XYZ file of N, CA and C in Angstrom:
252
model
N -3.118 -131.547 -139.371
C -2.516 -132.840 -139.145
C -2.931 -133.356 -137.773
N -3.324 -134.616 -137.714
C -3.764 -135.225 -136.470
C -2.570 -135.546 -135.587
N -2.690 -135.162 -134.326
C -1.639 -135.519 -133.376
C -1.954 -136.895 -132.818
N -0.935 -137.682 -132.659
C -1.087 -139.022 -132.110
C -0.418 -139.087 -130.750
N -0.945 -139.928 -129.897
C -0.349 -140.170 -128.590
C 0.073 -141.627 -128.527
N 1.131 -141.869 -127.828
C 1.603 -143.233 -127.624
C 1.187 -143.647 -126.224
N 0.531 -144.807 -126.131
C 0.140 -145.340 -124.835
C 0.699 -146.744 -124.703
N 0.695 -147.250 -123.497
C 1.142 -148.628 -123.307
C 0.132 -149.353 -122.440
N 0.069 -150.652 -122.614
C -0.850 -151.479 -121.831
C -0.233 -152.855 -121.663
N -0.481 -153.446 -120.524
C -0.031 -154.818 -120.286
C -1.139 -155.759 -120.740
N -0.808 -156.671 -121.637
C -1.783 -157.642 -122.127
C -1.170 -159.027 -122.049
N -2.023 -160.036 -121.984
C -1.504 -161.399 -121.903
C -1.165 -161.925 -123.300
N -0.521 -163.064 -123.317
C -0.039 -163.641 -124.575
C -1.183 -163.991 -125.518
N -2.307 -164.426 -124.970
C -3.442 -164.782 -125.822
C -3.978 -163.568 -126.581
N -4.111 -162.448 -125.887
C -4.592 -161.237 -126.552
C -3.580 -160.752 -127.583
N -2.311 -160.828 -127.252
C -1.274 -160.428 -128.200
C -1.349 -161.277 -129.467
N -1.575 -162.570 -129.295
C -1.690 -163.460 -130.451
C -2.900 -163.086 -131.308
N -4.000 -162.734 -130.657
C -5.189 -162.317 -131.403
C -4.912 -161.048 -132.208
N -4.264 -160.087 -131.560
C -3.935 -158.837 -132.250
C -3.010 -159.089 -133.432
N -2.023 -159.947 -133.230
C -1.096 -160.269 -134.318
C -1.812 -160.973 -135.467
N -2.760 -161.827 -135.145
C -3.518 -162.525 -136.188
C -4.344 -161.532 -137.007
N -5.005 -160.602 -136.321
C -5.789 -159.573 -137.016
C -4.880 -158.706 -137.878
N -3.743 -158.324 -137.323
C -2.793 -157.485 -138.063
C -2.300 -158.200 -139.317
N -1.960 -159.466 -139.183
C -1.460 -160.226 -140.326
C -2.533 -160.354 -141.406
N -3.751 -160.649 -140.993
C -4.839 -160.809 -141.953
C -5.071 -159.524 -142.737
N -5.013 -158.393 -142.048
C -5.263 -157.098 -142.682
C -4.021 -156.472 -143.300
N -2.891 -157.152 -143.156
C -1.610 -156.627 -143.635
C -1.371 -155.223 -143.089
N -1.589 -155.082 -141.793
C -1.414 -153.817 -141.089
C -0.540 -154.048 -139.867
N -0.114 -152.966 -139.277
C 0.708 -153.079 -138.072
C -0.168 -153.370 -136.860
N 0.464 -153.883 -135.838
C -0.223 -154.115 -134.573
C -0.787 -152.791 -134.040
N -0.020 -151.713 -134.163
C -0.470 -150.402 -133.685
C -1.732 -149.950 -134.424
N -1.801 -150.194 -135.718
C -2.976 -149.820 -136.502
C -4.198 -150.583 -136.007
N -4.034 -151.881 -135.789
C -5.139 -152.717 -135.311
C -5.622 -152.233 -133.952
N -4.698 -152.002 -133.043
C -5.066 -151.552 -131.701
C -5.783 -150.207 -131.768
N -5.299 -149.310 -132.590
C -5.953 -148.014 -132.744
C -7.382 -148.150 -133.231
N -7.589 -148.995 -134.225
C -8.940 -149.209 -134.760
C -9.855 -149.832 -133.718
N -9.348 -150.838 -133.017
C -10.160 -151.504 -131.999
C -10.504 -150.566 -130.849
N -9.545 -149.772 -130.425
C -9.809 -148.817 -129.348
C -10.824 -147.767 -129.780
N -10.711 -147.295 -131.009
C -11.667 -146.314 -131.511
C -13.076 -146.895 -131.522
N -13.204 -148.120 -132.000
C -14.509 -148.772 -132.046
C -15.074 -148.975 -130.644
N -14.256 -149.470 -129.734
C -14.712 -149.709 -128.363
C -15.087 -148.407 -127.667
N -14.290 -147.369 -127.856
C -14.571 -146.080 -127.217
C -15.864 -145.480 -127.762
N -16.095 -145.607 -129.055
C -17.325 -145.099 -129.658
C -18.543 -145.804 -129.077
N -18.480 -147.135 -128.987
C -19.598 -147.900 -128.424
C -19.814 -147.557 -126.954
N -18.747 -147.425 -126.203
C -18.855 -147.100 -124.779
C -19.474 -145.723 -124.580
N -19.088 -144.758 -125.415
C -19.659 -143.418 -125.300
C -21.133 -143.396 -125.695
N -21.536 -144.230 -126.639
C -22.959 -144.342 -126.975
C -23.736 -144.825 -125.755
N -23.179 -145.794 -125.040
C -23.813 -146.311 -123.832
C -23.858 -145.241 -122.744
N -22.751 -144.526 -122.564
C -22.689 -143.445 -121.573
C -23.749 -142.391 -121.890
N -23.873 -142.011 -123.154
C -24.870 -141.015 -123.553
C -26.288 -141.517 -123.284
N -26.531 -142.803 -123.541
C -27.837 -143.412 -123.288
C -28.177 -143.347 -121.798
N -27.222 -143.693 -120.959
C -27.424 -143.641 -119.511
C -27.634 -142.199 -119.059
N -26.901 -141.262 -119.651
C -27.027 -139.860 -119.256
C -28.437 -139.332 -119.495
N -29.080 -139.788 -120.558
C -30.466 -139.377 -120.825
C -31.352 -139.773 -119.647
N -31.175 -140.993 -119.160
C -31.951 -141.446 -118.010
C -31.641 -140.661 -116.756
N -30.372 -140.384 -116.529
C -29.988 -139.595 -115.355
C -30.557 -138.182 -115.430
N -30.563 -137.614 -116.634
C -31.153 -136.283 -116.814
C -32.655 -136.311 -116.535
N -33.332 -137.375 -116.978
C -34.759 -137.517 -116.692
C -35.008 -137.598 -115.189
N -34.192 -138.362 -114.492
C -34.331 -138.468 -113.037
C -34.142 -137.104 -112.393
N -33.107 -136.396 -112.801
C -32.818 -135.079 -112.228
C -33.951 -134.085 -112.487
N -34.630 -134.237 -113.626
C -35.717 -133.325 -113.986
C -37.064 -133.786 -113.428
N -37.067 -134.922 -112.748
C -38.310 -135.422 -112.168
C -39.203 -136.162 -113.141
N -38.675 -136.516 -114.304
C -39.464 -137.249 -115.299
C -39.349 -138.746 -115.016
N -40.008 -139.167 -113.942
C -39.949 -140.565 -113.520
C -41.353 -141.039 -113.162
N -41.523 -142.355 -113.127
C -42.770 -142.963 -112.691
C -42.441 -143.785 -111.452
N -43.164 -143.567 -110.362
C -42.877 -144.329 -109.141
C -43.037 -145.837 -109.365
N -42.222 -146.608 -108.695
C -42.224 -148.064 -108.831
C -43.617 -148.637 -108.577
N -44.266 -148.166 -107.545
C -45.587 -148.683 -107.186
C -46.589 -148.488 -108.320
N -46.489 -147.354 -109.006
C -47.391 -147.066 -110.121
C -47.136 -148.016 -111.292
N -45.890 -148.303 -111.551
C -45.538 -149.233 -112.631
C -46.059 -150.626 -112.305
N -45.838 -151.083 -111.074
C -46.302 -152.412 -110.661
C -47.821 -152.493 -110.763
N -48.521 -151.460 -110.314
C -49.983 -151.458 -110.381
C -50.469 -151.550 -111.824
N -49.822 -150.843 -112.730
C -50.220 -150.896 -114.140
C -49.988 -152.284 -114.724
N -48.870 -152.885 -114.403
C -48.577 -154.232 -114.909
C -49.578 -155.233 -114.353
N -49.852 -155.147 -113.074
C -50.820 -156.065 -112.465
C -52.200 -155.890 -113.080
N -52.595 -154.664 -113.389
C -53.886 -154.410 -114.029
C -53.925 -155.021 -115.426
N -52.851 -154.929 -116.153
C -52.799 -155.533 -117.497
C -52.888 -157.052 -117.411
N -52.178 -157.629 -116.454
C -52.225 -159.087 -116.278
C -53.643 -159.519 -115.929
N -54.274 -158.809 -115.016
C -55.645 -159.135 -114.624
C -56.592 -158.998 -115.810
N -56.389 -157.983 -116.631
C -57.223 -157.782 -117.812
C -57.084 -158.913 -118.813
N -55.910 -159.436 -118.976
C -55.692 -160.545 -119.919
C -56.282 -161.843 -119.383
N -56.193 -162.030 -118.074
C -56.762 -163.243 -117.479
C -58.282 -163.235 -117.605
N -58.874 -162.048 -117.519
C -60.327 -161.925 -117.610
C -60.822 -162.114 -119.041
N -59.958 -161.895 -120.013
C -60.369 -161.978 -121.424
C -60.469 -163.394 -121.928
């Protein structure tokens, strides 16, 4: 059985109205709507965190290209296209 936690948050009247509208449309409770929205937001945020962590791990492992090298490559490509 899943354990649930009760949390509280201060929200403005506009957000409360939005939540109530979603709840009414889905014929669900406000708590159900908030739970679903929080789950969705947390999942998306963790995907972003994981994406950033890959980059941080690359930096820590030295898998990087110096800025000057990137700029030089871009400038060479631009020059090559202008010459064509």
